[in-house]
Tab-separated table of C-alpha atoms and ligand atoms in Angstrom:
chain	number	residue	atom	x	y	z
A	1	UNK	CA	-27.625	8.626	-20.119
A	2	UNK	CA	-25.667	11.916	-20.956
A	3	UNK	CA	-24.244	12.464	-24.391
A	4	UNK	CA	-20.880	13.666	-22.465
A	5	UNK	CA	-19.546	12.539	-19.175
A	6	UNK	CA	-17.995	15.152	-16.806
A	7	UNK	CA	-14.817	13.635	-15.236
A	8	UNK	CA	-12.328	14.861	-13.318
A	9	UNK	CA	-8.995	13.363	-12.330
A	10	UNK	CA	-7.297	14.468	-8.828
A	11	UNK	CA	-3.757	13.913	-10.320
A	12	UNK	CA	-2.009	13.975	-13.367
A	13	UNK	CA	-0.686	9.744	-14.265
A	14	UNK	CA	2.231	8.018	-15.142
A	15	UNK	CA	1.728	6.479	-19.402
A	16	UNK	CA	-0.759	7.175	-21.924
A	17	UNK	CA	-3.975	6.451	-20.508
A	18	UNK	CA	-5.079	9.960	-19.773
A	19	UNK	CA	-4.635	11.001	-23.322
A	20	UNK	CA	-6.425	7.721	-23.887
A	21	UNK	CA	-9.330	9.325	-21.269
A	22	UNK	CA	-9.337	12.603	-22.376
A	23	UNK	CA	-9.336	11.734	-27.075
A	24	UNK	CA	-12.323	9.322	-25.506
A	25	UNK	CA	-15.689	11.200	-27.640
A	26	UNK	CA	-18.019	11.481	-24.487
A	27	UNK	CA	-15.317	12.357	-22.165
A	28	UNK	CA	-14.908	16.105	-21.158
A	29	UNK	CA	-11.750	15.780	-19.041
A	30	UNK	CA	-10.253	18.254	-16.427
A	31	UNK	CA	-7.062	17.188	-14.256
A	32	UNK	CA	-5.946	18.857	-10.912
A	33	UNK	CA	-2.851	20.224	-11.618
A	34	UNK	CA	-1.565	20.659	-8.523
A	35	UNK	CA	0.755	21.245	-6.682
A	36	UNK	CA	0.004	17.716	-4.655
A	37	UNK	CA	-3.201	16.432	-4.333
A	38	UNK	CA	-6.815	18.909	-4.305
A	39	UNK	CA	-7.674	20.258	-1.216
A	40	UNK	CA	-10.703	18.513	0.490
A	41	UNK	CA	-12.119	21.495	0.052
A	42	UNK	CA	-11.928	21.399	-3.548
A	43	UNK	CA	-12.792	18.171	-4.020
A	44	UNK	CA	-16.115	19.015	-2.089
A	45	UNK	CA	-16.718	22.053	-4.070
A	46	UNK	CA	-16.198	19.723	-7.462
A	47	UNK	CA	-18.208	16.898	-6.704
A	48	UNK	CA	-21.901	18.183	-7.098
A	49	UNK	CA	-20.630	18.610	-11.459
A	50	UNK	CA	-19.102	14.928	-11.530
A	51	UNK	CA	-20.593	12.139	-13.674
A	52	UNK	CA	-16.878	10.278	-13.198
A	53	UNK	CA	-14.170	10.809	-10.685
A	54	UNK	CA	-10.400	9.266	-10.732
A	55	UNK	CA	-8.609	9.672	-7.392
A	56	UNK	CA	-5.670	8.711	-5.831
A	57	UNK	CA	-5.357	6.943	-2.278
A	58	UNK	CA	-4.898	10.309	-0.845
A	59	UNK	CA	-7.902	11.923	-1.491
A	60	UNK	CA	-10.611	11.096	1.441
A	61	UNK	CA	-14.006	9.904	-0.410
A	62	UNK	CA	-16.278	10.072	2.603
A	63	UNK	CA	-20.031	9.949	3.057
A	64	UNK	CA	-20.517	13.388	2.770
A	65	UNK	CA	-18.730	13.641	-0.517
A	66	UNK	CA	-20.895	10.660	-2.473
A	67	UNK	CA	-24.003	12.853	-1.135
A	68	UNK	CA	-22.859	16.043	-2.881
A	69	UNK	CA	-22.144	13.859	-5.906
A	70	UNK	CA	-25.386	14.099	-6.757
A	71	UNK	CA	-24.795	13.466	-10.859
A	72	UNK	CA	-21.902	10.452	-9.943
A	73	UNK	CA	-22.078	7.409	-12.204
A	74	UNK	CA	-18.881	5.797	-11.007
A	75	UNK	CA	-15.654	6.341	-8.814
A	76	UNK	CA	-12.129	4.743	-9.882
A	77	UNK	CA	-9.496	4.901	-7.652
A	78	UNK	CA	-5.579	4.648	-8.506
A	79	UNK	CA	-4.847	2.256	-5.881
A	80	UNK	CA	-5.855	-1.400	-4.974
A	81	UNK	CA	-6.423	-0.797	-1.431
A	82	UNK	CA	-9.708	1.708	-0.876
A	83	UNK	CA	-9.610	2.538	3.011
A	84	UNK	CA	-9.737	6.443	1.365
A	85	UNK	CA	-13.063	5.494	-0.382
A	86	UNK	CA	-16.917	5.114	2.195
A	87	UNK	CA	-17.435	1.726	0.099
A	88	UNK	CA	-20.545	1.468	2.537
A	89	UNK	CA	-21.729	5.158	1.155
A	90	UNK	CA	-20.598	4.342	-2.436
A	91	UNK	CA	-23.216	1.237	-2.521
A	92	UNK	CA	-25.739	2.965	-0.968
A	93	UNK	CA	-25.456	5.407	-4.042
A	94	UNK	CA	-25.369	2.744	-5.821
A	95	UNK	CA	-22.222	3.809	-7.394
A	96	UNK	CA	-19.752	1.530	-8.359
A	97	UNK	CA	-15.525	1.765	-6.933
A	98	UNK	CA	-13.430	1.070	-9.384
A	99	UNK	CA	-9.842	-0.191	-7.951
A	100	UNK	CA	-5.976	-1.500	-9.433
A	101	UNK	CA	-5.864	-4.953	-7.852
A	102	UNK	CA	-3.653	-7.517	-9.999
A	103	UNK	CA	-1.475	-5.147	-11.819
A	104	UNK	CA	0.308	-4.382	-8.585
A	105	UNK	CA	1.180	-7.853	-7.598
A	106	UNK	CA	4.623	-8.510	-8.474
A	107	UNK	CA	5.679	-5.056	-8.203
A	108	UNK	CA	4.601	-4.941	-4.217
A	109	UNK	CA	5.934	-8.127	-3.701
A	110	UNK	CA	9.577	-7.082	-5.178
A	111	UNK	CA	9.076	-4.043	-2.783
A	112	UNK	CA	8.272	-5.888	0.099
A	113	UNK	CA	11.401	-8.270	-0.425
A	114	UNK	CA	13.466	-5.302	-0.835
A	115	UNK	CA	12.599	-3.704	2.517
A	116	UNK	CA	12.642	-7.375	4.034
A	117	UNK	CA	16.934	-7.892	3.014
A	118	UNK	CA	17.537	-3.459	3.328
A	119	UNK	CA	16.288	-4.182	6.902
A	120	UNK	CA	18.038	-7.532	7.606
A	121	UNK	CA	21.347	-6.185	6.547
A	122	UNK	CA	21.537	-3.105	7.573
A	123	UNK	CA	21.804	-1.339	3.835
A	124	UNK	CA	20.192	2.210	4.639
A	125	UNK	CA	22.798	2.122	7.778
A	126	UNK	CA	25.564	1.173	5.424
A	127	UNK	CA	24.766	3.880	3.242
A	128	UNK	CA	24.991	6.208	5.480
A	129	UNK	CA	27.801	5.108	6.977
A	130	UNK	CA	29.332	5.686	3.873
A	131	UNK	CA	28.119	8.679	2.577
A	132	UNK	CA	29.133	10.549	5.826
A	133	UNK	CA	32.538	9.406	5.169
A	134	UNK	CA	33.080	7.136	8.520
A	135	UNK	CA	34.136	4.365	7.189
A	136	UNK	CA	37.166	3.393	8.826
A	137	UNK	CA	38.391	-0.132	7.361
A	138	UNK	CA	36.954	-3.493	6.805
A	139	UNK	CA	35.910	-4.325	10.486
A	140	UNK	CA	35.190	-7.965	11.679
A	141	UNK	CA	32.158	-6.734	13.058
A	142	UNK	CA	30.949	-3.757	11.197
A	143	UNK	CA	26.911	-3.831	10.771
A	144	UNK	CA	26.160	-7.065	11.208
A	145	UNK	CA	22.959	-8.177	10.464
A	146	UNK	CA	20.550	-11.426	10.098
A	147	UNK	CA	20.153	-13.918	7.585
A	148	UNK	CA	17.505	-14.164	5.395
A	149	UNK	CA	17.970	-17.907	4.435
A	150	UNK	CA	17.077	-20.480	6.208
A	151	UNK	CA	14.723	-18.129	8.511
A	152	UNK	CA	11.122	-18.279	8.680
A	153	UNK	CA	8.724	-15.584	6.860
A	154	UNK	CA	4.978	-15.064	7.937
A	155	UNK	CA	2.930	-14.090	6.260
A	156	UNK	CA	-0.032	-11.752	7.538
A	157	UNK	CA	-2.511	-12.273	4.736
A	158	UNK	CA	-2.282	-14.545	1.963
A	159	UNK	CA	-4.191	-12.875	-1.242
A	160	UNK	CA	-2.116	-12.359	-4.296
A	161	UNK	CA	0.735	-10.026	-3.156
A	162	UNK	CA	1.080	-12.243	0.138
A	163	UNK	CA	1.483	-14.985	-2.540
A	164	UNK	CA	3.803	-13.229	-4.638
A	165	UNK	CA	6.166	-12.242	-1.443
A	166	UNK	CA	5.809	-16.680	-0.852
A	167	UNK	CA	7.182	-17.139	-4.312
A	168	UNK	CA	10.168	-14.783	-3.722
A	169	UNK	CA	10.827	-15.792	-0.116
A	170	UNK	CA	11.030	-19.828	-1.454
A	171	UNK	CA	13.436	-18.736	-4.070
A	172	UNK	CA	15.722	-17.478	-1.124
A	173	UNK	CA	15.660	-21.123	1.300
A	174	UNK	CA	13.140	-19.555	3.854
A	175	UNK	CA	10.824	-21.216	5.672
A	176	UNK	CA	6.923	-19.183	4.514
A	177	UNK	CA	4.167	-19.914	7.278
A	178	UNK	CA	1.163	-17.768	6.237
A	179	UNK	CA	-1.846	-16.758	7.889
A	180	UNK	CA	-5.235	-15.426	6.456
A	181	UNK	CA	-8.805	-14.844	8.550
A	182	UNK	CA	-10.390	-16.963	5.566
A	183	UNK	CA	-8.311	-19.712	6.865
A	184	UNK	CA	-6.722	-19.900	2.984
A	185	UNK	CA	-4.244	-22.220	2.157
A	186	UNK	CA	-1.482	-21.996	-0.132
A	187	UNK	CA	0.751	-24.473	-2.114
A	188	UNK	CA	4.283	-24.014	0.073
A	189	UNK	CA	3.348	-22.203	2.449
A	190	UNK	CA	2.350	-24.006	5.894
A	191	UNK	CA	-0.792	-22.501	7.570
A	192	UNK	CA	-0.549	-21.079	11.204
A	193	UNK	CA	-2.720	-19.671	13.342
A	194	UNK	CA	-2.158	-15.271	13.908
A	195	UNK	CA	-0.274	-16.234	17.077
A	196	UNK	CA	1.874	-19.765	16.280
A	197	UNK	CA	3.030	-17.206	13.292
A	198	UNK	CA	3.973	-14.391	15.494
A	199	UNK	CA	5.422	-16.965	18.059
A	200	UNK	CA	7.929	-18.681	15.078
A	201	UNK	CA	8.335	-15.646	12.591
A	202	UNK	CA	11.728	-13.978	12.137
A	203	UNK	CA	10.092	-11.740	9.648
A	204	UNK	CA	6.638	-10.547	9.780
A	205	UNK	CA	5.150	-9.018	6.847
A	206	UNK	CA	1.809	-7.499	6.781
A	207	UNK	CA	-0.518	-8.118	3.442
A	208	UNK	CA	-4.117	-7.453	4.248
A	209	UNK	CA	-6.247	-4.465	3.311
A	210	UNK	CA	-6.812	-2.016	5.858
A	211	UNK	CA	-10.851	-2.211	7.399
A	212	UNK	CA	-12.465	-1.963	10.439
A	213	UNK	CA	-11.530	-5.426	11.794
A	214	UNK	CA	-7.718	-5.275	10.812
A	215	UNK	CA	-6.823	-1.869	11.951
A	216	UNK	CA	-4.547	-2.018	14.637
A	217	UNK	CA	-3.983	-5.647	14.097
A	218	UNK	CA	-0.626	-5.523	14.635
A	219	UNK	CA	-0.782	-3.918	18.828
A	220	UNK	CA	1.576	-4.422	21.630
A	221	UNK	CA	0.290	-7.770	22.491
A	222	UNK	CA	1.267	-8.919	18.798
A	223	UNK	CA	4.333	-7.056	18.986
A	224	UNK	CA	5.028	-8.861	22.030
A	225	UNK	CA	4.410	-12.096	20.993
A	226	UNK	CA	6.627	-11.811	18.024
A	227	UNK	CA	9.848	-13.725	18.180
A	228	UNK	CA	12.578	-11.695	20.660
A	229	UNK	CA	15.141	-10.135	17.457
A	230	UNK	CA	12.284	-10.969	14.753
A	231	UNK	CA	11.492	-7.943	12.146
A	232	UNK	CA	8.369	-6.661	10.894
A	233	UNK	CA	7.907	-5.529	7.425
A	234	UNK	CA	4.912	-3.226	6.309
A	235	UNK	CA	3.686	-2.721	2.548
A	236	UNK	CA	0.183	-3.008	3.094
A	237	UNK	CA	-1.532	0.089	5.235
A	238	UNK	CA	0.257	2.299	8.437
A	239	UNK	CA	-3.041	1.594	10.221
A	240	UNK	CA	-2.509	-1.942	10.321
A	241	UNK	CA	0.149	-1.509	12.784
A	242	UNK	CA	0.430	0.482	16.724
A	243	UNK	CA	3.121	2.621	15.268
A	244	UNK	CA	4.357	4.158	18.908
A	245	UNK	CA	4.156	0.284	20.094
A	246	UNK	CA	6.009	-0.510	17.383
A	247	UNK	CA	8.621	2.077	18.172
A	248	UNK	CA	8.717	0.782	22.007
A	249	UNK	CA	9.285	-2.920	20.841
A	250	UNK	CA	11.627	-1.683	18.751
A	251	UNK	CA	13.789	0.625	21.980
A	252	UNK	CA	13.390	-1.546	24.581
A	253	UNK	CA	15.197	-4.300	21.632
A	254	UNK	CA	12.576	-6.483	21.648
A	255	UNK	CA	12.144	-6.615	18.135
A	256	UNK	CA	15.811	-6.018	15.691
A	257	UNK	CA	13.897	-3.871	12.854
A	258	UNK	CA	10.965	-2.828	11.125
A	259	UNK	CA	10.799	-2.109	7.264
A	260	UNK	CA	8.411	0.271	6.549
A	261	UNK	CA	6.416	1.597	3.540
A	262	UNK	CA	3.059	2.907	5.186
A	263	UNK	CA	2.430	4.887	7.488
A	264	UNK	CA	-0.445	5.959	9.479
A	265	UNK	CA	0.228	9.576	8.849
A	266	UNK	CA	1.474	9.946	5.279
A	267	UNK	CA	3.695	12.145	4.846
A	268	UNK	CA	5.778	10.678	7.667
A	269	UNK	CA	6.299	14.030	9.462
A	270	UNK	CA	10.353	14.376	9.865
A	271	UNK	CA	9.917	14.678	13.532
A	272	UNK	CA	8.239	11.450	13.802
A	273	UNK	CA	9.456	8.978	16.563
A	274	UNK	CA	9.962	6.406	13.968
A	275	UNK	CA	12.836	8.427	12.123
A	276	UNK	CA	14.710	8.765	15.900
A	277	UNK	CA	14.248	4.759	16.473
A	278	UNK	CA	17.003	2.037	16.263
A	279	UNK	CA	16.513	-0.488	13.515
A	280	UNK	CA	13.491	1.176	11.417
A	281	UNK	CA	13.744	1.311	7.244
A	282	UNK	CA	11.973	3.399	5.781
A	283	UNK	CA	10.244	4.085	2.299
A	284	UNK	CA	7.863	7.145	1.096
A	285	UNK	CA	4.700	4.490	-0.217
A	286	UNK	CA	5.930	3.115	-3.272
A	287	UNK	CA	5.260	-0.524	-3.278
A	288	UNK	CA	3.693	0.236	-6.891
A	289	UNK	CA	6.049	2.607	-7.684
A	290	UNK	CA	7.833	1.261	-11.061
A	291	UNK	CA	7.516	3.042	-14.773
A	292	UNK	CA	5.510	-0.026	-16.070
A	293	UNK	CA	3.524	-0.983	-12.936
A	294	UNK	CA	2.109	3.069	-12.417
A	295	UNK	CA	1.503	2.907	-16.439
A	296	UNK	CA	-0.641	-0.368	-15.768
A	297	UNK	CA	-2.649	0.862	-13.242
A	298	UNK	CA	-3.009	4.301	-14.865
A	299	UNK	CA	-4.989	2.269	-17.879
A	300	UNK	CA	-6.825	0.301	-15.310
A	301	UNK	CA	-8.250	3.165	-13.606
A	302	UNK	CA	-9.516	4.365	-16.865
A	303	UNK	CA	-10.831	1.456	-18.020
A	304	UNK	CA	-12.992	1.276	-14.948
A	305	UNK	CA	-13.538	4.795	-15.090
A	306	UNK	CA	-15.108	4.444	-18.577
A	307	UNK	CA	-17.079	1.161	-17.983
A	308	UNK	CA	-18.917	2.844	-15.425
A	309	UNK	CA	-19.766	5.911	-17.039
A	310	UNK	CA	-21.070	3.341	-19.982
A	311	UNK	CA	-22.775	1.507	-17.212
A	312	UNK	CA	-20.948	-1.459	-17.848
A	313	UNK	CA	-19.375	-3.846	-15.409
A	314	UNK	CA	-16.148	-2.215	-14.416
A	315	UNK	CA	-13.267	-4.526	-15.002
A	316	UNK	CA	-12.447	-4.306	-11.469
A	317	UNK	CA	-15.296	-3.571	-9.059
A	318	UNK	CA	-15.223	-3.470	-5.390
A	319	UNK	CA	-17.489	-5.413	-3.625
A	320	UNK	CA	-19.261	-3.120	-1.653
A	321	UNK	CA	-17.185	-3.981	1.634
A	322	UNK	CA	-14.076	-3.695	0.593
B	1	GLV	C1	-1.094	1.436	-2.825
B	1	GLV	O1	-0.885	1.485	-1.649
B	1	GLV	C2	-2.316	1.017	-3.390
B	1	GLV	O2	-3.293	0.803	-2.649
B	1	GLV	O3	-2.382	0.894	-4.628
């Protein structure tokens, strides 16, 4: 093993643990400063040096790059999900993916609720409304929108932020049917099968992890079978979901709305269909996004960043799949 570990961090991180990284006595720390996120070139060019690398969910970690990275002892990511990351390359390296699960939960879940009543009524369109200064008077029917209580939530995926989106929607009188490939089940929340759920949903809302199997998942069959006027909320992964499906469900007023924090092209170009389609809320990715949550996961990915330069388990390891 190395006296000193050569690590490199793609972005600078919300909290302490950096400092914690970089005052660590075998750690010789560099971090891209930017602006954005390194260059693929870059991070090409970089890895051949690395014994320890801490990306974000933007940076691609393909097959290529874990061959360059000749010296690698471990990778630890700044996300939970780790579609960015060849987890198939990384174990044949034998190098072990660090990741941010649990420390995310509760955050997501508050994020995913948000979107869920923003889309039912109407907010972004209200605030717009109002900021452009076109609000006449108090109308009987100005922006109506649907009720959240007393309608029926399903849930696509039932791991811990699924859960955690359960627990909220309870709290407001809905209805939670979930649905999970493991065939999971959940205190409170009935199991269906992918299609009874699309069939009785009002709101849809996506928690699985973006692979092979579940990309696309959410095409213009399952947009058709959804409920006519039901709503489908994303905080998982863009590629989960036929976006320009999405958008025709959503024209020809199939479905009433879609709340949206993903995207399968991220930035959202300001061009994008999406932005010119009736009923779509949108977010720029920031399910994690609070002071506390980003600080949490910051000293997550270190911990797993230093475990595995140590060669000790990693506090939260990837199984090689994903
Ligand atoms: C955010 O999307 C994450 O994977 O942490």
């Amino acid at each position: 093993m190395p006296d000193r570990f050569n690590v490199w961090a793609t972005r600078h991180l919300p909290g302490r643990a950096l400092e914690r990284l970089a005052s660590a006595p075998d750690v010789d720390l560099d971090i891209w400063s930017g602006p954005g996120a390194p260059p693929a070139g870059e991070l090409m060019a970089r890895a051949p040096d690395l014994d320890g690398l801490l990306c974000t969910l933007v940076d691609r970690i393909d097959a290529p790059w874990f061959d360059a990275a000749a010296k690698l002892r471990v990778l630890s990511s700044y996300s939970v999900g780790l579609d960015h990351v060849d987890l198939l390359a990384a174990a044949a390296h034998g190098i072990p993916v660090g990741h941010t699960p649990g420390v995310l939960v509760e955050t997501t879940a508050d994020l995913a609720f948000a979107l869920l009543l923003a889309g039912a009524r109407r907010l972004p369109e209200g605030e717009r409304l109002v900021r452009a200064g076109e609000w006449g008077t108090w109308e009987p029917d100005l922006l109506l929108g649907h009720d959240v209580h007393g309608a029926t939530l399903g849930l696509v995926g039932l791991g811990a932020i699924g859960q955690a989106v359960a627990r909220r929607a309870q709290g407001f009188g809905m209805r939670v049917l979930g649905w999970t490939r493991s065939g999971r089940t959940v205190p409170g929340v009935e199991a269906a099968s992918f299609g009874d759920l699309l069939d009785s949903a009002d709101f849809v809302s996506l928690h699985v992890a973006l692979t092979g199997e579940t990309r696309g998942l959410i095409d213009a069959a399952a947009l058709a079978r959804m409920k006519p006027g039901a709503f489908l909320i994303n905080t998982a992964r863009g590629g989960l979901v036929d976006e320009s499906a999405l958008a025709d469900a959503l024209d020809a007023g199939h479905l009433a709305g879609a709340a949206l924090d993903v995207f399968a092209q991220e930035p959202l170009p300001a061009d994008h269909r999406l932005l010119r389609t009736r009923g779509v809320t949108v977010a720029p990715h920031v399910g994690s996004a609070t002071v506390a949550t980003r600080a949490r996961m910051a000293d997550l990915a270190v911990d797993n960043l230093l475990a595995g330069l140590r060669s000790e388990p990693l506090p939260q390891q990837a199984p090689p799949a994903g």
